[in-house]
XYZ file of C-alpha atoms in Angstrom:
477
model
C 0.000 0.000 0.000
C 1.345 3.250 -1.029
C 1.906 5.570 1.728
C 0.646 9.084 1.484
C 3.086 11.848 2.237
C 1.822 14.926 3.794
C 2.810 18.056 2.142
C 3.868 20.876 4.195
C 1.908 24.121 3.982
C 3.988 26.729 2.382
C 4.335 29.972 4.320
C 4.938 33.375 3.038
C 5.828 35.566 5.964
C 5.592 38.944 4.446
C 2.344 38.170 2.637
C 0.708 36.733 5.742
C 1.918 39.674 7.823
C 0.502 42.216 5.421
C -2.778 40.306 5.317
C -3.153 40.204 9.091
C -2.172 43.854 9.378
C -4.955 44.769 7.056
C -7.482 42.593 8.916
C -6.727 43.199 12.585
C -4.319 46.139 12.388
C -1.464 44.394 14.147
C 2.040 45.778 14.170
C 3.937 42.568 14.913
C 3.508 38.824 14.540
C 5.425 35.979 16.123
C 5.970 32.613 14.498
C 5.843 29.443 16.516
C 6.878 26.195 14.784
C 5.305 22.917 15.759
C 6.886 19.463 15.821
C 5.107 18.430 12.656
C 6.632 21.243 10.685
C 3.465 23.331 10.412
C 4.141 26.971 11.140
C 1.576 28.723 13.420
C 1.407 32.470 13.778
C 0.637 33.773 17.295
C -0.645 37.348 17.439
C 0.406 39.728 20.285
C -1.266 43.073 20.903
C 0.891 46.245 21.267
C 0.326 48.210 24.580
C 2.048 50.402 27.161
C 3.227 47.534 29.306
C 5.185 46.189 26.415
C 7.039 49.488 26.265
C 7.885 49.298 29.951
C 9.733 46.134 29.429
C 11.860 47.902 26.915
C 15.418 48.439 28.371
C 15.548 52.054 27.253
C 12.160 52.799 28.781
C 13.106 51.118 32.087
C 16.296 53.218 32.340
C 14.384 56.452 31.727
C 11.774 55.582 34.404
C 14.482 54.764 36.964
C 16.170 58.103 36.381
C 12.826 59.916 36.759
C 12.070 58.262 40.155
C 15.557 59.034 41.408
C 15.132 62.660 40.362
C 11.827 62.842 42.271
C 13.392 61.370 45.420
C 16.251 63.854 45.257
C 13.805 66.735 44.849
C 11.808 65.564 47.870
C 14.957 65.234 50.002
C 16.102 68.698 48.970
C 12.652 70.138 49.693
C 12.647 68.559 53.131
C 16.133 69.877 53.892
C 15.037 73.376 52.839
C 11.990 73.196 55.112
C 14.138 72.002 58.031
C 16.429 74.960 57.459
C 13.397 77.251 57.312
C 12.103 75.989 60.694
C 15.558 76.297 62.253
C 15.850 79.882 60.992
C 12.343 80.632 62.305
C 13.108 79.300 65.798
C 16.404 81.165 65.878
C 14.575 84.392 65.017
C 12.049 83.820 67.826
C 14.876 83.251 70.316
C 16.540 86.465 69.137
C 13.297 88.421 69.668
C 12.962 86.904 73.124
C 16.491 88.011 74.032
C 15.878 91.520 72.675
C 12.616 91.789 74.636
C 14.373 90.706 77.822
C 17.011 93.370 77.162
C 14.214 95.909 76.637
C 12.668 95.030 80.000
C 16.044 95.207 81.723
C 16.616 98.703 80.343
C 13.443 99.973 82.032
C 14.889 99.796 85.536
C 17.246 101.536 85.831
C 16.041 103.548 82.852
C 18.440 103.682 79.892
C 17.179 105.301 76.683
C 20.131 104.034 74.599
C 19.621 100.435 75.703
C 15.870 100.700 75.069
C 16.401 102.025 71.519
C 18.999 99.338 70.739
C 16.696 96.568 71.964
C 13.799 98.056 70.033
C 15.834 98.133 66.818
C 16.858 94.500 67.330
C 13.221 93.444 67.716
C 12.128 95.383 64.615
C 14.971 94.028 62.450
C 14.293 90.446 63.460
C 10.564 90.881 62.794
C 11.417 92.173 59.294
C 13.569 89.096 58.627
C 10.761 86.798 59.787
C 8.334 88.687 57.564
C 10.604 88.182 54.526
C 10.940 84.514 55.429
C 7.156 84.188 55.545
C 6.805 85.906 52.159
C 9.373 83.557 50.585
C 7.578 80.525 52.021
C 4.180 81.483 50.613
C 5.727 82.312 47.194
C 7.604 78.990 47.251
C 10.797 80.911 46.706
C 13.153 79.077 49.032
C 15.838 78.080 46.552
C 18.137 80.754 47.927
C 18.349 78.867 51.236
C 21.351 76.594 51.519
C 20.102 73.939 54.004
C 23.428 73.052 55.624
C 24.678 76.615 55.898
C 21.286 77.945 57.022
C 20.903 75.315 59.776
C 24.432 75.986 61.022
C 23.917 79.771 61.070
C 20.514 79.366 62.760
C 22.060 77.234 65.490
C 24.804 79.815 66.060
C 22.226 82.607 66.177
C 20.066 80.716 68.665
C 23.032 79.953 70.925
C 24.101 83.615 70.899
C 20.555 84.743 71.726
C 20.303 82.258 74.577
C 23.635 83.449 75.957
C 22.388 87.043 75.819
C 19.213 86.024 77.639
C 21.255 84.280 80.335
C 23.481 87.350 80.718
C 20.423 89.586 81.140
C 18.980 87.173 83.702
C 22.260 87.175 85.626
C 22.330 90.993 85.647
C 18.742 91.076 86.882
C 19.495 88.603 89.668
C 22.596 90.576 90.653
C 20.532 93.774 90.798
C 17.888 92.087 92.941
C 20.618 90.704 95.176
C 22.027 94.193 95.703
C 18.562 95.465 96.666
C 18.109 92.569 99.089
C 21.521 93.189 100.639
C 20.615 96.867 101.076
C 17.286 95.909 102.677
C 19.015 93.451 104.983
C 21.516 96.107 106.024
C 18.713 98.571 106.725
C 16.738 95.988 108.704
C 19.838 95.073 110.722
C 20.301 98.741 111.530
C 16.663 99.037 112.624
C 17.024 95.858 114.662
C 20.101 97.238 116.441
C 18.238 100.474 117.140
C 15.224 98.543 118.451
C 17.419 96.394 120.689
C 19.155 99.479 122.070
C 15.801 101.202 122.567
C 14.329 98.149 124.296
C 17.324 97.897 126.595
C 17.053 101.539 127.586
C 13.312 101.145 128.056
C 13.770 98.015 130.148
C 16.355 99.840 132.227
C 13.908 102.718 132.748
C 11.030 100.403 133.603
C 13.078 98.349 136.036
C 14.494 101.410 137.779
C 13.050 101.777 141.283
C 14.005 105.465 141.603
C 10.692 107.083 140.535
C 8.675 104.995 143.034
C 11.224 104.880 145.829
C 9.786 108.074 147.349
C 6.698 106.072 148.387
C 8.632 103.385 150.257
C 8.402 105.093 153.649
C 5.003 106.723 153.241
C 2.563 106.159 156.114
C -1.191 105.885 155.883
C -1.665 108.518 158.582
C 0.190 111.218 156.617
C -1.307 110.427 153.211
C -2.452 113.550 151.298
C -3.380 114.559 147.693
C 0.210 115.642 146.991
C 1.236 111.983 147.090
C -1.473 111.232 144.532
C -0.166 113.975 142.183
C 3.392 112.665 142.494
C 2.363 109.107 141.701
C 0.142 110.356 138.853
C 3.222 111.893 137.211
C 5.104 108.581 137.484
C 2.136 106.769 135.939
C 1.997 109.301 133.075
C 5.724 108.821 132.421
C 5.216 105.100 131.906
C 2.155 105.852 129.747
C 4.151 108.186 127.486
C 6.903 105.573 127.163
C 4.316 103.066 126.005
C 2.778 105.574 123.565
C 6.203 106.264 122.023
C 6.763 102.543 121.543
C 3.287 102.109 120.036
C 3.816 104.980 117.568
C 7.231 103.547 116.672
C 5.638 100.175 115.899
C 3.044 101.966 113.743
C 5.778 103.695 111.753
C 7.625 100.410 111.251
C 4.347 98.844 110.039
C 3.994 101.810 107.618
C 0.834 103.229 109.152
C -0.513 106.537 107.889
C -0.042 108.461 111.158
C -2.041 111.455 109.948
C -5.002 109.259 108.983
C -4.805 107.464 112.352
C -4.877 110.774 114.292
C -7.858 111.978 112.230
C -9.682 108.754 113.020
C -9.191 109.321 116.778
C -9.676 113.109 116.854
C -11.358 114.335 113.642
C -10.779 117.913 112.453
C -7.869 118.481 114.823
C -5.219 121.063 113.947
C -1.629 120.952 115.239
C 0.954 123.700 115.499
C 3.687 121.075 114.934
C 3.550 117.646 113.232
C 5.155 116.064 116.306
C 2.120 117.078 118.386
C 0.119 114.259 116.776
C 1.568 111.971 119.455
C -0.760 113.687 121.977
C -3.726 112.172 120.128
C -2.402 108.654 120.779
C -1.633 109.575 124.384
C -5.234 110.795 124.699
C -6.512 107.497 123.297
C -4.362 105.426 125.685
C -5.181 107.516 128.785
C -8.929 107.448 128.098
C -8.815 103.674 127.735
C -6.623 103.062 130.781
C -8.468 105.515 133.090
C -11.943 104.395 132.078
C -13.757 103.292 135.254
C -11.154 104.972 137.494
C -13.821 106.597 139.695
C -14.862 103.108 140.874
C -12.824 100.796 143.143
C -10.903 98.253 141.088
C -12.213 99.875 137.871
C -15.630 98.261 138.212
C -14.232 94.764 137.747
C -16.898 92.096 138.165
C -17.130 90.067 141.383
C -15.425 92.809 143.403
C -16.979 93.670 146.814
C -15.166 96.533 148.603
C -15.052 96.508 152.412
C -18.042 98.061 154.148
C -16.147 99.953 156.876
C -14.871 103.218 155.373
C -11.683 103.421 157.447
C -10.870 99.774 156.879
C -11.766 100.286 153.227
C -9.159 103.073 152.838
C -6.410 101.278 154.732
C -7.134 98.057 152.826
C -6.475 99.757 149.480
C -3.390 101.525 150.836
C -1.849 98.213 151.916
C -2.558 96.715 148.491
C -0.959 99.813 146.926
C 2.272 99.460 148.948
C 2.474 95.739 148.162
C 2.028 96.060 144.391
C 4.046 99.301 144.091
C 7.318 97.553 144.874
C 6.482 94.238 143.187
C 7.745 93.000 139.820
C 4.539 92.702 137.760
C 5.370 89.520 135.823
C 6.259 87.323 138.812
C 3.305 88.800 140.677
C 0.877 87.873 137.891
C 2.452 84.436 137.547
C 1.834 83.788 141.245
C -1.611 85.451 141.239
C -3.191 84.667 137.845
C -6.765 85.160 139.142
C -6.150 88.366 141.097
C -7.968 91.642 140.415
C -4.829 93.130 138.918
C -4.452 90.144 136.548
C -8.037 90.520 135.337
C -7.536 94.282 134.958
C -4.387 93.747 132.878
C -6.095 91.276 130.521
C -9.194 93.440 130.113
C -7.274 96.648 129.387
C -4.856 95.019 126.934
C -7.680 93.460 124.925
C -9.513 96.798 124.985
C -6.518 98.967 124.092
C -4.795 96.739 121.505
C -7.642 95.422 119.396
C -7.191 92.485 117.035
C -6.751 94.453 113.781
C -4.173 96.720 115.378
C -2.114 93.843 116.781
C -2.259 91.921 113.502
C -1.093 95.024 111.617
C 1.768 95.758 114.034
C 3.069 92.236 114.615
C 1.644 90.204 111.724
C -0.288 87.791 113.960
C -2.506 87.555 117.040
C -0.154 85.463 119.174
C 0.141 88.019 121.980
C -3.611 88.532 122.125
C -4.268 84.796 122.287
C -1.643 84.358 125.005
C -3.010 87.235 127.119
C -6.580 86.008 126.664
C -5.558 82.577 127.931
C -3.845 84.034 130.999
C -0.291 84.028 129.665
C 2.313 86.800 129.671
C 4.081 87.593 126.370
C 7.817 88.229 126.572
C 7.820 91.086 124.035
C 9.054 94.575 124.913
C 5.701 95.953 123.779
C 3.772 93.936 126.354
C 6.405 94.632 129.030
C 5.893 98.384 128.537
C 2.129 97.921 128.652
C 2.367 95.840 131.824
C 4.399 98.495 133.640
C 1.917 101.176 132.591
C -1.006 98.999 133.742
C 0.683 98.374 137.106
C 1.118 102.093 137.782
C -2.423 102.966 136.714
C -3.769 100.182 138.947
C -1.637 101.401 141.855
C -2.882 104.958 141.242
C -6.442 103.723 141.605
C -5.540 101.945 144.835
C -3.886 105.123 146.118
C -6.910 107.244 145.189
C -9.270 105.041 147.196
C -6.820 105.041 150.085
C -8.223 108.513 150.889
C -11.331 108.711 152.973
C -12.767 111.343 150.621
C -14.699 110.684 147.429
C -12.771 110.207 144.189
C -13.938 111.300 140.710
C -12.464 111.839 137.256
C -13.411 114.306 134.508
C -12.471 115.330 130.979
C -13.022 118.602 129.138
C -15.319 118.939 126.147
C -13.886 119.849 122.763
C -13.836 123.591 121.926
C -14.271 124.593 125.568
C -12.568 127.821 126.677
C -9.293 127.322 128.517
C -9.343 127.635 132.331
C -6.249 127.413 134.483
C -8.346 126.123 137.383
C -9.365 122.917 135.694
C -6.768 122.500 132.956
C -3.143 122.755 132.014
C -1.746 122.751 128.503
C 0.425 119.837 127.438
C 2.342 122.302 125.241
C 3.111 125.513 127.095
C 3.772 127.227 123.775
C 0.078 127.807 123.124
C -0.310 129.720 126.384
C 2.966 131.643 126.153
C 2.296 132.812 122.603
C -0.931 134.578 123.609
C -1.057 138.229 124.561
C -3.044 137.784 127.747
C -5.285 135.674 129.864
C -8.334 136.735 127.870
C -6.937 135.193 124.670
C -9.538 133.031 122.965
C -7.906 129.602 123.289
C -10.045 126.536 122.955
C -9.608 122.900 123.916
C -8.792 120.728 120.925
C -9.038 117.496 122.945
C -8.294 116.149 126.419
C -4.957 114.359 126.651
C -5.105 113.263 130.303
C -8.317 113.485 132.347
C -8.517 115.521 135.539
C -9.196 114.150 139.043
C -11.068 115.325 142.107
C -10.314 113.947 145.572
C -12.783 115.524 147.943
C -12.526 119.239 147.184
C -9.037 119.009 145.687
C -8.883 119.331 141.893
C -5.990 117.850 139.911
C -5.932 119.607 136.561
C -6.625 117.786 133.359
C -4.060 118.056 130.567
C -5.462 119.395 127.299
C -4.221 120.295 123.840
C -5.150 123.881 122.944
C -5.938 125.373 119.565
C -7.291 128.759 118.425
C -11.046 129.201 118.619
C -12.921 128.236 115.461
C -16.168 130.014 116.330
C -17.548 131.751 119.424
C -19.545 129.599 121.756
C -22.019 132.346 122.663
C -22.288 131.426 126.295
C -20.679 132.680 129.483
C -18.181 130.914 131.744
C -20.774 129.732 134.232
C -22.756 127.901 131.593
C -19.565 126.397 130.168
C -18.449 125.372 133.635
C -21.613 123.366 134.132
C -21.407 121.491 130.809
C -17.755 121.089 129.792
C -16.699 118.583 132.449
C -17.850 114.944 132.403
C -17.505 113.066 135.663
């Protein structure tokens, strides 16, 4: 049997290619040969991905990505330099502002103008930097150089700020040292004053004249003598109180007007008489009663025994040291008198203003005895006023106290001037002098009158009444 030979299909590449291009508009064709010798054409479409696989195209794309990465890195470096320059400018403005504040005290016009120029110049630079950022015109910034210069600028500004801070601290230190020196000087003066005051208070000389006095020879002259010793201790206390007010920066003029409104003084130093008036009125209140009207006090019924009883108490307390006496007799009449008068004279607001706390008041109220010089001076004054009351009721005659009304006409019978200048400067006895206020009240023991001490001032307006009518109304018993 005759075998049949297969004939191979002839292929014409260029003809087939042109035919397929006309039919399906292909640009390329690939031939794949089979094992049996038949040639098969496989068609492949042309697209963008085919171009990407082209070596030339891949090289161009790689260069483009690298260029983009470099641009991003450069942009980031420029922005970092921009931020560094911005922060350095802010630090410079801060340093210039600190220098401007420092130049205010002590005032220096040159330093103020220099600091002001520095602030303005730096604000202009920041404004230009802002304008360049919004216009995207930052190519002039060299990142490495700009960052380095910004760091140097910031370090210099910080050093300037530290120098200004050091100068400020040194100035404050000098002020503190000056204040400390002044306070040390005041402390030394206060210590010296307290020592002299303590020496005066502890001296027995002023009261030694009453050591040998006998009850049988007691007379009003002894009362006047002891009154003067009591007033000396009162004036010492007033001086200390005014001194404490000045240290506490009180307005002395306002304080005097609060105690005695519309008062006029021939000398500014005469304002101390207002405080003496306030202290004496407080301390002598209730003087016309035995033991100052203290509660639970029953005086002896027998008049002679009553007088001698108070005289013995006077002699005992006159020579006693008040602090040990009060420590041993905390519930005595004198102890209750001392507590009551201190709380009445030195009210809470006053003590808090003078000493910054209420420790003394709390201690006195609880029966204690403060160790301060202020309370020591008060205690000595209270002892002498208490002894004066005991001495007054040692007389068998009645005891009374009076003060003169404001604007009353001056009378030498019932008054004496605390400043003799007002009387000496007048042309005669009929000069129209009026009482500004009573400094120390007057006393009457039986028919004996102990003059009150008053501060005189010229008459503001006539009273329109005669001496007899004034005499009946100006004195308060």
